[in-house]
Coordinates of C-alpha atoms in Angstrom, one line a residue:
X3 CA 14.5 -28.6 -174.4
X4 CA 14.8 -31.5 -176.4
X5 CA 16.5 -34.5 -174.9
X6 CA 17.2 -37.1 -176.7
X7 CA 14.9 -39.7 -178.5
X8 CA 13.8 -43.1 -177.5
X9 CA 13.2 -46.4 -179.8
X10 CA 13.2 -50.2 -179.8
X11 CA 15.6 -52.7 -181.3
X12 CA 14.4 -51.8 -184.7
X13 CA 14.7 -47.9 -183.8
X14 CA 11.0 -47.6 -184.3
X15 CA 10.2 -44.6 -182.3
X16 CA 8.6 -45.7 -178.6
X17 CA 5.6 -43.3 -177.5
X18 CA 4.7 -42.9 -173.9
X19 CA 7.5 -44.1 -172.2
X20 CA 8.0 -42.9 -168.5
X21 CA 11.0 -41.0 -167.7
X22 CA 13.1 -40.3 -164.6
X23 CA 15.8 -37.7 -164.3
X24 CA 17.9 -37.8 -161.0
X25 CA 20.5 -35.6 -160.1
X26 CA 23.1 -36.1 -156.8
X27 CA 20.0 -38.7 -155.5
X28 CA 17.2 -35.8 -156.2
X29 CA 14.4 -36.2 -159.1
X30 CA 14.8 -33.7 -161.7
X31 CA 12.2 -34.3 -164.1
X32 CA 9.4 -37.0 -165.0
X33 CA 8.5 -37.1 -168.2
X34 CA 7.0 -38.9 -171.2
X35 CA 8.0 -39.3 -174.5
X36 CA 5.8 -38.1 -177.6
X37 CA 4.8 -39.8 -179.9
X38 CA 8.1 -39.4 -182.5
X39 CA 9.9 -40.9 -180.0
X40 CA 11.1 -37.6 -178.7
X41 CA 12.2 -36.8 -175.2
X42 CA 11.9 -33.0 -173.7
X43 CA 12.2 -31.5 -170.1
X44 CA 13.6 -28.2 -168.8
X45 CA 17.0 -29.5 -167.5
X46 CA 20.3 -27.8 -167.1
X47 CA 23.3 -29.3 -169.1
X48 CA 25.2 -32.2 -167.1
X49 CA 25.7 -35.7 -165.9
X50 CA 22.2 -37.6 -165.5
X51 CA 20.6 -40.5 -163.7
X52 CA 17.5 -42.0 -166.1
X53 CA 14.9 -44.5 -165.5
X54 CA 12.9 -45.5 -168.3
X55 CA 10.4 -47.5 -168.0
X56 CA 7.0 -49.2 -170.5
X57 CA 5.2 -51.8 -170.3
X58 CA 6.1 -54.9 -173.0
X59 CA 9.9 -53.6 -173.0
X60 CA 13.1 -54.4 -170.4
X61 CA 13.0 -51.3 -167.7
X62 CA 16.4 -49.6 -167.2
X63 CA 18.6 -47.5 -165.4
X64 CA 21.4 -45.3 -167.6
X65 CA 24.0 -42.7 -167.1
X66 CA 24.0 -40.0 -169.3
X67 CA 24.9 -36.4 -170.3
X68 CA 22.4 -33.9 -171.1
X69 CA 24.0 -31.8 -173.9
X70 CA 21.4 -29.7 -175.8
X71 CA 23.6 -29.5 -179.2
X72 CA 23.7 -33.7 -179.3
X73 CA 20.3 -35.4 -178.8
X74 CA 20.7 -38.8 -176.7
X75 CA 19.4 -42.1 -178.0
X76 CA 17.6 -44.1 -175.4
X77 CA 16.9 -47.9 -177.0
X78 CA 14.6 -50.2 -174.5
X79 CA 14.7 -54.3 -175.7
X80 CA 10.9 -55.7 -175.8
X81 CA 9.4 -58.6 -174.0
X82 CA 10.7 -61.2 -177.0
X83 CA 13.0 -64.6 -176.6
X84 CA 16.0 -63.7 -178.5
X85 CA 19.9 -65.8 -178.3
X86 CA 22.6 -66.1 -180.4
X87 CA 25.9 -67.5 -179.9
X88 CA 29.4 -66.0 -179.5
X89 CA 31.4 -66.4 -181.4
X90 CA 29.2 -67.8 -183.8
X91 CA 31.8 -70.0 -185.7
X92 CA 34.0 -71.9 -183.6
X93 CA 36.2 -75.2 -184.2
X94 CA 35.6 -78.7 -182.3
X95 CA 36.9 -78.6 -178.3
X96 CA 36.2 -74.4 -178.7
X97 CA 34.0 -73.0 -176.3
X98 CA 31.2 -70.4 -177.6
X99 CA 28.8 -68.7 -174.8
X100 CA 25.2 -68.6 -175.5
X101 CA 23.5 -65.2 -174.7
X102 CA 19.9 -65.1 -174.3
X103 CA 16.8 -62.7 -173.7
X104 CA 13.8 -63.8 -172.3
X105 CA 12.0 -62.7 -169.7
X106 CA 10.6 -65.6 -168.2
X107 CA 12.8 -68.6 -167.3
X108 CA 13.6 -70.8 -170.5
X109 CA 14.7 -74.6 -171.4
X110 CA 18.1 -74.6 -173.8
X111 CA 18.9 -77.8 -175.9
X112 CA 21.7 -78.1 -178.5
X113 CA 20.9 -79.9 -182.0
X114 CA 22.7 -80.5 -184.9
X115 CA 21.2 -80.3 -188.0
X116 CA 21.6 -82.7 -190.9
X117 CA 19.6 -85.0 -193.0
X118 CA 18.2 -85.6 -189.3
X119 CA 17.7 -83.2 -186.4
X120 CA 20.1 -84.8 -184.1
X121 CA 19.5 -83.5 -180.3
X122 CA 22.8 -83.3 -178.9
X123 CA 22.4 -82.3 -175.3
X124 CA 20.4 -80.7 -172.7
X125 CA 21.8 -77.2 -171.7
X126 CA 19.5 -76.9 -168.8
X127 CA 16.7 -74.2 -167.3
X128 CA 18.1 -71.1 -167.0
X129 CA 16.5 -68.2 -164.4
X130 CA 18.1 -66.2 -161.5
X131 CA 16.0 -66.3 -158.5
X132 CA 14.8 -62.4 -159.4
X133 CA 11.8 -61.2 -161.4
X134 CA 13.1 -61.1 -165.1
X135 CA 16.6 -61.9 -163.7
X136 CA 17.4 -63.3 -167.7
X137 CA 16.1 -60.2 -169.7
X138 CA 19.0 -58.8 -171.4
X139 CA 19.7 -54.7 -172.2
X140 CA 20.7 -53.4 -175.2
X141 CA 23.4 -50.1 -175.6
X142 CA 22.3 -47.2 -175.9
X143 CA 22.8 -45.6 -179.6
X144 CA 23.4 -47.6 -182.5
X145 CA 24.7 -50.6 -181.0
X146 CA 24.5 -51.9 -185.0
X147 CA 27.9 -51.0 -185.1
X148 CA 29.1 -52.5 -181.8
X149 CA 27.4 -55.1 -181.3
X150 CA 24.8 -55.9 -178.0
X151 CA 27.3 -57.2 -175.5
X152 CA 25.1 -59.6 -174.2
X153 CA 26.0 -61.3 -171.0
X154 CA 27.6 -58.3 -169.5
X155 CA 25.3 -56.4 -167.1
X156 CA 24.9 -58.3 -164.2
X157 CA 26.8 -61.4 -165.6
X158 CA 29.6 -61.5 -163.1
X159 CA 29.0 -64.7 -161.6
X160 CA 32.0 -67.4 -162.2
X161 CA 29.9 -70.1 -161.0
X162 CA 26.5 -69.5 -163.3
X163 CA 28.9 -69.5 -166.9
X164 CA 27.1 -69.7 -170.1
X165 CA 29.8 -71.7 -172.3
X166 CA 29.0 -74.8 -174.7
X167 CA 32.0 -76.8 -176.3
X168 CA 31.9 -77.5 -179.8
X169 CA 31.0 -81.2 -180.1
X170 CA 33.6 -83.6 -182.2
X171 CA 31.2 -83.8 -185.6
X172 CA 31.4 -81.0 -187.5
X173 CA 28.3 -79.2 -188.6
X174 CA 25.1 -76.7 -188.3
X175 CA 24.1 -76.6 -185.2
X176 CA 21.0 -74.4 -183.3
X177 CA 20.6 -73.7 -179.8
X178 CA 16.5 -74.2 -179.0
X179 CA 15.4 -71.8 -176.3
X180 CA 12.1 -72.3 -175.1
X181 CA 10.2 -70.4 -172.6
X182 CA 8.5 -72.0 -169.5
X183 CA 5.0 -70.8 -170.6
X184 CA 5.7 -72.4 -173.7
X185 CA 4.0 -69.1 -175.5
X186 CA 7.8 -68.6 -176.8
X187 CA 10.2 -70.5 -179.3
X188 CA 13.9 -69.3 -180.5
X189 CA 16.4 -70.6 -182.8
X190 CA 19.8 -70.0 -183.2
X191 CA 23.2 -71.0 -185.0
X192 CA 26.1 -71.8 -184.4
X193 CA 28.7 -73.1 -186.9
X194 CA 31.1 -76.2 -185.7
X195 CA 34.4 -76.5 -187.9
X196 CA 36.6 -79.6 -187.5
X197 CA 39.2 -79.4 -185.0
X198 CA 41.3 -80.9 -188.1
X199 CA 40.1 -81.7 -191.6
X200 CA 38.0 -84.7 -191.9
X201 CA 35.9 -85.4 -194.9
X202 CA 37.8 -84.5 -198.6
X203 CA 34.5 -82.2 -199.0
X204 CA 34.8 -78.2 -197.3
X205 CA 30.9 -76.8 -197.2
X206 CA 31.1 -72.9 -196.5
X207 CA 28.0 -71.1 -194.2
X208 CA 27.3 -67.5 -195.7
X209 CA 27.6 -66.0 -193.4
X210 CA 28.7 -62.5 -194.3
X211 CA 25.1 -62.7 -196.0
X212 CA 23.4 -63.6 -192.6
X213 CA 24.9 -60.6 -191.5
X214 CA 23.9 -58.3 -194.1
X215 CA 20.7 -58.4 -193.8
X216 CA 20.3 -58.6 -189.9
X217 CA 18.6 -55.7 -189.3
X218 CA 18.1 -55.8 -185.7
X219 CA 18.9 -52.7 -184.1
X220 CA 17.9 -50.8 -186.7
X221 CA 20.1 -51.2 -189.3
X222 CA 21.1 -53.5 -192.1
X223 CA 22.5 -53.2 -195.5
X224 CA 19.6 -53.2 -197.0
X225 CA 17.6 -50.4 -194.6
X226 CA 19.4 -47.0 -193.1
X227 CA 22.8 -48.8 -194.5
X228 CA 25.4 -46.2 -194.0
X229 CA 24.3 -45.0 -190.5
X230 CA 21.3 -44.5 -188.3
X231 CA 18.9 -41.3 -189.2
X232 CA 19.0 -38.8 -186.4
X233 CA 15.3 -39.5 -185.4
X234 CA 13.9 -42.7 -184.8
X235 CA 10.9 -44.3 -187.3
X236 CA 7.4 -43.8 -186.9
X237 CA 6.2 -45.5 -190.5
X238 CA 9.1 -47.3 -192.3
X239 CA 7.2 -46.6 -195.9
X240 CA 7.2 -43.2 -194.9
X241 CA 10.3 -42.7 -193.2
X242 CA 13.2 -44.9 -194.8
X243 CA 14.8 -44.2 -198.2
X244 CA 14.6 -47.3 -199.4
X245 CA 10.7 -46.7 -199.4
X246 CA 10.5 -43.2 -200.5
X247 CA 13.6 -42.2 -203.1
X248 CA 13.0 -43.0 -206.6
X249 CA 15.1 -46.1 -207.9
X250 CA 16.1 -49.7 -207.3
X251 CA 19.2 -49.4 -205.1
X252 CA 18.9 -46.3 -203.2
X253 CA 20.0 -47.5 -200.6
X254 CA 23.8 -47.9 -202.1
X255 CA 23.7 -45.0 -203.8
X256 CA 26.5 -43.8 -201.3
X257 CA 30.2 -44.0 -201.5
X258 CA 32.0 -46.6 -200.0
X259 CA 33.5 -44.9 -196.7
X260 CA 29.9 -43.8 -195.9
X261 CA 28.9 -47.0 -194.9
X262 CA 29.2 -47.7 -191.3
X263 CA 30.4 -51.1 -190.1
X264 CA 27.5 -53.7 -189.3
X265 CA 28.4 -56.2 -186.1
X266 CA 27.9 -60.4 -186.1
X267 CA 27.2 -59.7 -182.7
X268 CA 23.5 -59.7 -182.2
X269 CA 20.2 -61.5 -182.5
X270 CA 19.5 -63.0 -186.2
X271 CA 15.3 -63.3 -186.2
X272 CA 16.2 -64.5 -190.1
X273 CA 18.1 -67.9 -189.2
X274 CA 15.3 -68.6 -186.9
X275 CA 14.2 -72.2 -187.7
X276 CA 10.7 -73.7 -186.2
X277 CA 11.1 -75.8 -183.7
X278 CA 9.9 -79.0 -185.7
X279 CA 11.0 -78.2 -188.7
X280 CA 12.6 -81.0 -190.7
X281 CA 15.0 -81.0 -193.7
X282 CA 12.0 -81.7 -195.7
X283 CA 9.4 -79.1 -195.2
X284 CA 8.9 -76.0 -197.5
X285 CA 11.1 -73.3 -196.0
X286 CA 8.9 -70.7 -194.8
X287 CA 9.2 -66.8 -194.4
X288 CA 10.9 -64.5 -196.6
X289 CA 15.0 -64.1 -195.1
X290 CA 15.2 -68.0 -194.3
X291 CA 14.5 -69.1 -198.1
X292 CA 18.5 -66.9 -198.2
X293 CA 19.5 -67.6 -195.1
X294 CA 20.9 -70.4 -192.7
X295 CA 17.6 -72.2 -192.7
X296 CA 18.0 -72.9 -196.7
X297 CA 21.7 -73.8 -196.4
X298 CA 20.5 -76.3 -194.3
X299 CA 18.9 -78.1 -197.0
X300 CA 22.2 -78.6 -198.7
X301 CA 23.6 -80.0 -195.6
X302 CA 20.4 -82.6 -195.7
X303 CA 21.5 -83.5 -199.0
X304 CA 24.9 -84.4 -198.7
X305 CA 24.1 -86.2 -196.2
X306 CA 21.4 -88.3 -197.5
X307 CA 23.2 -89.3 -200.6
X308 CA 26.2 -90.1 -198.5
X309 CA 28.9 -87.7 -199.0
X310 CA 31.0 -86.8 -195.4
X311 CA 31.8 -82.7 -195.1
X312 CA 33.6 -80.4 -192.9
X313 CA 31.6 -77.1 -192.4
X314 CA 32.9 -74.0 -191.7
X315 CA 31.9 -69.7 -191.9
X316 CA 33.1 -67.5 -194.2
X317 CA 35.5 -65.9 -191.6
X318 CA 37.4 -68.9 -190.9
X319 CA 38.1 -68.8 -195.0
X320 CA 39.4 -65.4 -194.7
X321 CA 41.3 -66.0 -191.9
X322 CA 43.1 -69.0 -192.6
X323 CA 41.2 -71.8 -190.3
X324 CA 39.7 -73.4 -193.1
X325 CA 42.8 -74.4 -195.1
X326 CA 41.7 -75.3 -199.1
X327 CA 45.1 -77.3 -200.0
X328 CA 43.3 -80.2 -197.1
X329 CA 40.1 -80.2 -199.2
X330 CA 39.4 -81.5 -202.6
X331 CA 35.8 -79.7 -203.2
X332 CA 35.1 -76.3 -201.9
X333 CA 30.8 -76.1 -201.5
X334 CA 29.5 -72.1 -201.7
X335 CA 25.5 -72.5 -201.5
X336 CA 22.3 -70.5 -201.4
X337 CA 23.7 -66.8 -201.7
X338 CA 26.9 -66.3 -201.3
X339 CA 27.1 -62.6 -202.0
X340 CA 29.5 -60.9 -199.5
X341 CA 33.2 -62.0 -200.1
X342 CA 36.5 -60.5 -199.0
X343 CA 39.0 -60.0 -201.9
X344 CA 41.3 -62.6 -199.7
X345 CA 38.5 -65.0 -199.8
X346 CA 38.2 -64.2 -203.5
X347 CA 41.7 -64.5 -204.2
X348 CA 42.1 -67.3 -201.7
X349 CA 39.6 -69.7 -203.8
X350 CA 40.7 -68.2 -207.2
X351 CA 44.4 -69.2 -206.7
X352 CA 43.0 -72.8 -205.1
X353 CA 41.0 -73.4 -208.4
X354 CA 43.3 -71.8 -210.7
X355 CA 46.4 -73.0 -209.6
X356 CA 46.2 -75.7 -207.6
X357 CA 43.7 -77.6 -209.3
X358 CA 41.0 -77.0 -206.3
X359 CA 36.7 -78.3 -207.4
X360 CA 34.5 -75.2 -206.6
X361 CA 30.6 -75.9 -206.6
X362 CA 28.5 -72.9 -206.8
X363 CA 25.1 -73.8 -205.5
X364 CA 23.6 -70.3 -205.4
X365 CA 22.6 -66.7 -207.0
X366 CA 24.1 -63.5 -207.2
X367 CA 27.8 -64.9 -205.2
X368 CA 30.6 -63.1 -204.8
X369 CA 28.5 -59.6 -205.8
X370 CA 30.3 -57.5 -203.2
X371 CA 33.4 -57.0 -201.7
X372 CA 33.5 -56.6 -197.5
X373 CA 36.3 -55.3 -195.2
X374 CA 36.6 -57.2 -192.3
X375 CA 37.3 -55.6 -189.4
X376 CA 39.1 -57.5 -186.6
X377 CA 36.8 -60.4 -186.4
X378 CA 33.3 -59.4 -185.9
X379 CA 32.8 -56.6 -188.0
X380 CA 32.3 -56.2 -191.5
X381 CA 32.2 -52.9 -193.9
X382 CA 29.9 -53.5 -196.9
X383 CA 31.5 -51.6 -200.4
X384 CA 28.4 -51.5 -201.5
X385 CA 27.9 -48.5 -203.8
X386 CA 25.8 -49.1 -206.8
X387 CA 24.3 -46.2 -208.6
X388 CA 23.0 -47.7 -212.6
X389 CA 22.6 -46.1 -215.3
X390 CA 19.5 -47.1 -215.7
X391 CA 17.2 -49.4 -214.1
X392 CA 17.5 -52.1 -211.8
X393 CA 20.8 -52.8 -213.2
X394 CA 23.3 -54.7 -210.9
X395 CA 25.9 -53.3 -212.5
X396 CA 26.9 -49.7 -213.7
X397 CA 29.5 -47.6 -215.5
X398 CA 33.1 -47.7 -213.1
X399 CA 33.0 -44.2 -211.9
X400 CA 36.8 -43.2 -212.3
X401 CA 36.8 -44.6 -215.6
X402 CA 33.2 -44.2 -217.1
X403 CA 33.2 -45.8 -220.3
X404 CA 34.5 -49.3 -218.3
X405 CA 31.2 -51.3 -217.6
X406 CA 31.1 -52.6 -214.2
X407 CA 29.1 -56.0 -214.2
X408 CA 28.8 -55.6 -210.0
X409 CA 30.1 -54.0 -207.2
X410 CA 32.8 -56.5 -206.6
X411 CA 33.8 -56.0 -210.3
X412 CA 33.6 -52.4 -209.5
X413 CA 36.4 -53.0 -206.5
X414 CA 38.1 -55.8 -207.1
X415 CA 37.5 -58.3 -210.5
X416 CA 34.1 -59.5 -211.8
X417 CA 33.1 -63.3 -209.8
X418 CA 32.1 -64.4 -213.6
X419 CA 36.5 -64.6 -213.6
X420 CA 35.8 -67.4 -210.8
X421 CA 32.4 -68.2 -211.0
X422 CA 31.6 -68.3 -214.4
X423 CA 28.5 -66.5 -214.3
X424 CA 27.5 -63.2 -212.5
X425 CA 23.9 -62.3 -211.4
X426 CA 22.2 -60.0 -213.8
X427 CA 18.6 -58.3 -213.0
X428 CA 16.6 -59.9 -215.6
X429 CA 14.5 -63.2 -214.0
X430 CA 14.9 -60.9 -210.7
X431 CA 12.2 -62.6 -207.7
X432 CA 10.8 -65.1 -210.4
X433 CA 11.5 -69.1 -210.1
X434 CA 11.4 -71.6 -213.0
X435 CA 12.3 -74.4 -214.2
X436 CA 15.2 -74.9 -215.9
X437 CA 15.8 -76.5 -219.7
X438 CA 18.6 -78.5 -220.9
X439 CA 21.4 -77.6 -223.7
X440 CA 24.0 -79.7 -223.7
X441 CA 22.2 -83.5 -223.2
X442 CA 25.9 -85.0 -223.7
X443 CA 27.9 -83.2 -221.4
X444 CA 28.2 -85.6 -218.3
X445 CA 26.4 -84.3 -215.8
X446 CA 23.1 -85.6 -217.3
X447 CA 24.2 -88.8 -216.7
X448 CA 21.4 -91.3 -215.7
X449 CA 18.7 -88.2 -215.6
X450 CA 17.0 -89.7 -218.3
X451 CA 17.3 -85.9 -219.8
X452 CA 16.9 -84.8 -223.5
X453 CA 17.4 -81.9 -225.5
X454 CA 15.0 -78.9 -224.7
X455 CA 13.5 -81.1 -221.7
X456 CA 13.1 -79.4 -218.3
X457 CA 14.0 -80.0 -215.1
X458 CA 13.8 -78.7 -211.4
X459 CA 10.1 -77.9 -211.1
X460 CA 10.2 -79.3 -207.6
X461 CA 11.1 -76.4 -204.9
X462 CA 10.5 -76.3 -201.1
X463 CA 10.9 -72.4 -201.4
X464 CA 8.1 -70.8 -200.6
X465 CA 8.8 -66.6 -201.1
X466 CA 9.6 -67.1 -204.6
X467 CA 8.0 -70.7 -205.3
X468 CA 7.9 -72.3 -209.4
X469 CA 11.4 -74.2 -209.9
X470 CA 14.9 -74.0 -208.8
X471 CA 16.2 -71.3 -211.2
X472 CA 14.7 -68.4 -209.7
X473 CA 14.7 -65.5 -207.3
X474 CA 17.9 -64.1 -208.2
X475 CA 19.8 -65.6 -211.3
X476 CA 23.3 -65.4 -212.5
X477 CA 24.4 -65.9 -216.4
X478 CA 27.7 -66.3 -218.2
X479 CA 29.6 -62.7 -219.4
X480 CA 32.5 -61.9 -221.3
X481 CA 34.4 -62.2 -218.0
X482 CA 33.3 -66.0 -217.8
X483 CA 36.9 -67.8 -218.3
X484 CA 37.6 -69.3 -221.7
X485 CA 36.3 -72.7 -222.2
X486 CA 33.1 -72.2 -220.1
X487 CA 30.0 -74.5 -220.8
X488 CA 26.3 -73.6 -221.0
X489 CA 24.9 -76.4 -219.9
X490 CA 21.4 -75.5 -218.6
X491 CA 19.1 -72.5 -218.8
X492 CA 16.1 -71.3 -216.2
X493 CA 12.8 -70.7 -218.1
X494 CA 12.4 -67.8 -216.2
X495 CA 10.8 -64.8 -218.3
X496 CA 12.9 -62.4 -220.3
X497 CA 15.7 -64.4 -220.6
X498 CA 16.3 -64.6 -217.1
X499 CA 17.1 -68.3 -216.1
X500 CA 20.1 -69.3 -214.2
X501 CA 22.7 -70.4 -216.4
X502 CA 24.0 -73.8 -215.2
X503 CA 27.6 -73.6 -216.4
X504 CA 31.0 -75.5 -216.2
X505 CA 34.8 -74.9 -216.7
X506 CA 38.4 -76.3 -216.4
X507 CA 41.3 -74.9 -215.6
X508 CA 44.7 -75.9 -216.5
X509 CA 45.8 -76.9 -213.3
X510 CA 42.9 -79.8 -213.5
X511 CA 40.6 -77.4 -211.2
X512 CA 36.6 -76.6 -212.2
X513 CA 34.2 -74.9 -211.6
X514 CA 30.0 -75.9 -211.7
X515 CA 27.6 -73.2 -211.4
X516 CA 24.3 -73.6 -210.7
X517 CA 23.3 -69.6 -210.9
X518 CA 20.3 -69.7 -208.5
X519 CA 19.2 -68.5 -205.4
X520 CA 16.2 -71.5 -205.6
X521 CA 18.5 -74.4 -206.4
X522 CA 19.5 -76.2 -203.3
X523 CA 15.7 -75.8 -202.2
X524 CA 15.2 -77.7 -205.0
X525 CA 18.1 -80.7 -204.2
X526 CA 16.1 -82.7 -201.7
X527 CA 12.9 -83.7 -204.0
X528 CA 13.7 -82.7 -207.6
X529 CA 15.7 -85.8 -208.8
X530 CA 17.1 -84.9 -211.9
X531 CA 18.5 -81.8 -210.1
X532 CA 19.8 -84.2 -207.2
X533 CA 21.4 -86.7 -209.5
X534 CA 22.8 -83.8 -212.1
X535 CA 24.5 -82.5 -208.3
X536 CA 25.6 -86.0 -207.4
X537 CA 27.2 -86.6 -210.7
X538 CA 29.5 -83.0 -210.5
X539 CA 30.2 -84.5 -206.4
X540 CA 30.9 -87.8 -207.7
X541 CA 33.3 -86.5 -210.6
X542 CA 35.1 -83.7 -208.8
X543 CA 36.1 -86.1 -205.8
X544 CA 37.0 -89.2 -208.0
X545 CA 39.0 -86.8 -210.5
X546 CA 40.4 -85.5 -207.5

């Protein structure tokens, strides 16, 4: 009789795993697992002890019920060093624990990460007398939608807490977890508002885009996005749709209450950074060039050319700790593509209204709308099904002959109302250059620039390397507000540059949009692009 099934934290199916079935302290069954993944053994239906047990994975004990109609999923945690930090955002004086993995003992240090790596503090050596006494279990099942619940099994201690206050200076900061061999190295964030605004600029972490494309424990929403397949992987190319269905966004191709909420709490391999990394070096890997590690880069810059910032995540802007009205710039960077319609709304009255400076320093922003649920959950809208093509966009499906430019346009309002520009798939995983249009407007001031000359050619992005306009790009649409300026234009082929664009609004608010996912890798050692950035900065805060 089949069992259940039992995989790893990426639910790739786990072969040869020993199994122990005990009944009222009497072994029922030992048994192996094939190699799908698949678990069988002649038992009657009921409550179960199980052992599981392989080398290179966390053993563990679990309760369970043997039901024949509903297969049980079994997930074992390898041998890795894996932390994060919960919660991950928190304000100065607020306490976040740190939950680790590791199966040796490790060495934690807190550093905050500017222009300089700034060591903050020793958090000590962590191990608990026993033999792997710091490994970690996951949940059985897809714990995708939970979260891992680190720090709970066998965590009872009031004397041994795991708690870190959130220092007085704003900021990214990263725990570094080392193991005592020193084989192993982990990275991991954790996002420091201001107990109280500070500086006049508000820089905001994406991190509903961290979470969408964490795909630990199986799923993401990018790979098995609505739920997790009844059987486990054995070859992902084989196995996922994403690999094996005809089209570009398969994976969305499902309507919106399909999609099964994703948890922020787990493990984030993506935002690891190396441990000697520096603001400087060519970002490496292909989620960090998208991730926390480039938005670091941003936080360099400001730094080095002298501007003070608050930093905070994109939850604290939906609910209401990061308050616009005490800032006079808002700072959205990187790829900023998962927004709530509060958040939308939220900035769009600030700008619109109030007279609020956005900067848009990324691609493809504001592309789809989330749901958040309590406070550490988020379900993606994400249905997308084009007409033809890789189009990010597609007829609106209650009212067909209304073209869509995105899926937040498809819920909510195109981001080109806000943003200026919305990300179109032409230029898609290219990077160029970009050229310049409008040599009088004032953000060329003291580049030097002309007419037709071409600037950003400098990148420290390595997946999609040749200039900052480039790996996704965004252009101006009919839904661009009235007024907007083309300013600059990627050299990317097909017409696919970024569109570097700027508005105001009657309220004295504006908006500059950069349209690329490669520009702030670009900000620390392309100077034209650094000084064009430092001139919008410059005007928005003394306008201000």
């Amino acid at each position: 009789m089949l069992i259940g099934y039992v995989s790893d934290e990426y639910y790739m199916a786990l072969a040869d795993v020993l199994i122990e079935f005990r009944r009222l302290d009497k072994t029922c069954a030992i048994v192996r697992s094939s190699p799908r993944g698949a678990i069988e053994a002649n038992l009657a239906p009921g409550d179960y002890e199980v052992v599981l047990v392989k080398p290179g994975f966390g053993s563990k004990r679990v309760t369970m019920m043997v039901d024949a109609s509903s297969p049980y999923h079994f997930r074992l945690l390898s041998d890795r060093l894996l932390g994060y930090a919960w919660p991950r955002a928190i304000r100065s004086r607020e306490k976040s624990e740190f939950k680790v993995h590791a199966v040796e003992p490790y060495r934690l240090s807190l550093w905050r990460y500017g222009y300089e790596r700034e060591f903050v503090k020793l958090l000590g050596w962590f191990d608990e007398h026993a033999a792997r006494a710091v490994m970690q279990i996951t949940p059985d099942g897809d714990y995708t939608q939970t979260g891992v619940k680190w720090n709970t099994v066998g965590y009872g201690s009031t004397h041994h807490t795991q708690l870190v206050t959130g220092p007085e200076s704003s900021g990214l900061y990263y725990f570094h977890a080392k193991t005592e061999s020193g084989r192993e190295f982990f990275s991991f964030p954790l996002v420091v508002a201001p107990g109280k605004p500070q500086a006049k600029v508000a820089v905001l972490a994406s991190t509903n885009t961290w979470l969408a494309y964490n795909n630990f424990g199986g799923r993401s929403n990018y790979i098995n996005s609505t739920e997790l397949p009844a059987v486990p992987s054995i070859n992902v190319r084989q196995d996922l749709i994403r690999y094996t269905k005809a089209g570009s966004f398969n994976t969305w191709g499902f309507q919106d209450n399909e999609y099964r909420p994703l948890s922020f709490e787990r493990p984030e391999p993506g935002n690891c950074v190396g441990e000697h990394e520096e603001v400087t070096d060519p970002i490496p890997g292909r989620l960090q060039s998208s991730l926390a590690p480039a938005e670091w880069r941003l936080l360099g810059w400001l730094e080095r050319e002298g501007f003070a910032y608050d930093y905070y995540a994109e939850n604290q802007l939906h609910d209401g700790t990061l308050d616009l009205d005490a800032y006079e710039v808002l700072i959205i960077s990187v790829h900023p593509e998962y927004w709530s319609r509060e958040m939308f709304a939220k900035v769009e009255d600030w700008v619109h209204g109030r007279g609020g400076k956005l900067m848009y320093l990324g691609g493809n922003g504001l592309n789809c709308e989330v749901e958040f649920l309590e406070n550490d959950r988020l379900r993606f809208k994400t249905f997308l099904r084009p007409a033809s093509g890789g189009e990010l966009g597609m007829p609106d499906p209650a009212e067909p002959s209304r073209y869509c430019e995105s899926r937040m346009h498809r819920t909510y309002r195109s981001e080109a109302s806000l943003l200026g520009v919305v990300c179109t798939a032409s230029g898609i995983m290219t990077a160029a250059p970009y050229k310049v249009i409008d040599p009088d407007h004032w953000i060329f001031a003291g580049t030097g620039l002309s007419k037709g000359d071409e600037f950003g050619q400098e990148s420290l992005h390595e997946r999609i390397h040749g200039g900052a306009s480039g790996h996704e790009t965004d252009k101006m649409s009919p839904h661009s507000p009235p007024g907007t300026r083309l300013l600059a234009k990627g050299t990317n082929p097909d017409e696919g540059g970024g569109e570097i664009c700027y508005y105001e609004t009657e309220s004295h608010g504006a908006v500059f949009s950069a349209g690329s996912i490669c520009y702030v890798a670009s900000l620390l050692v392309d100077p034209a692009l650094s000084r064009i950035t430092a001139n919008v900065l410059n005007r928005f805060l003394k306008n201000s």
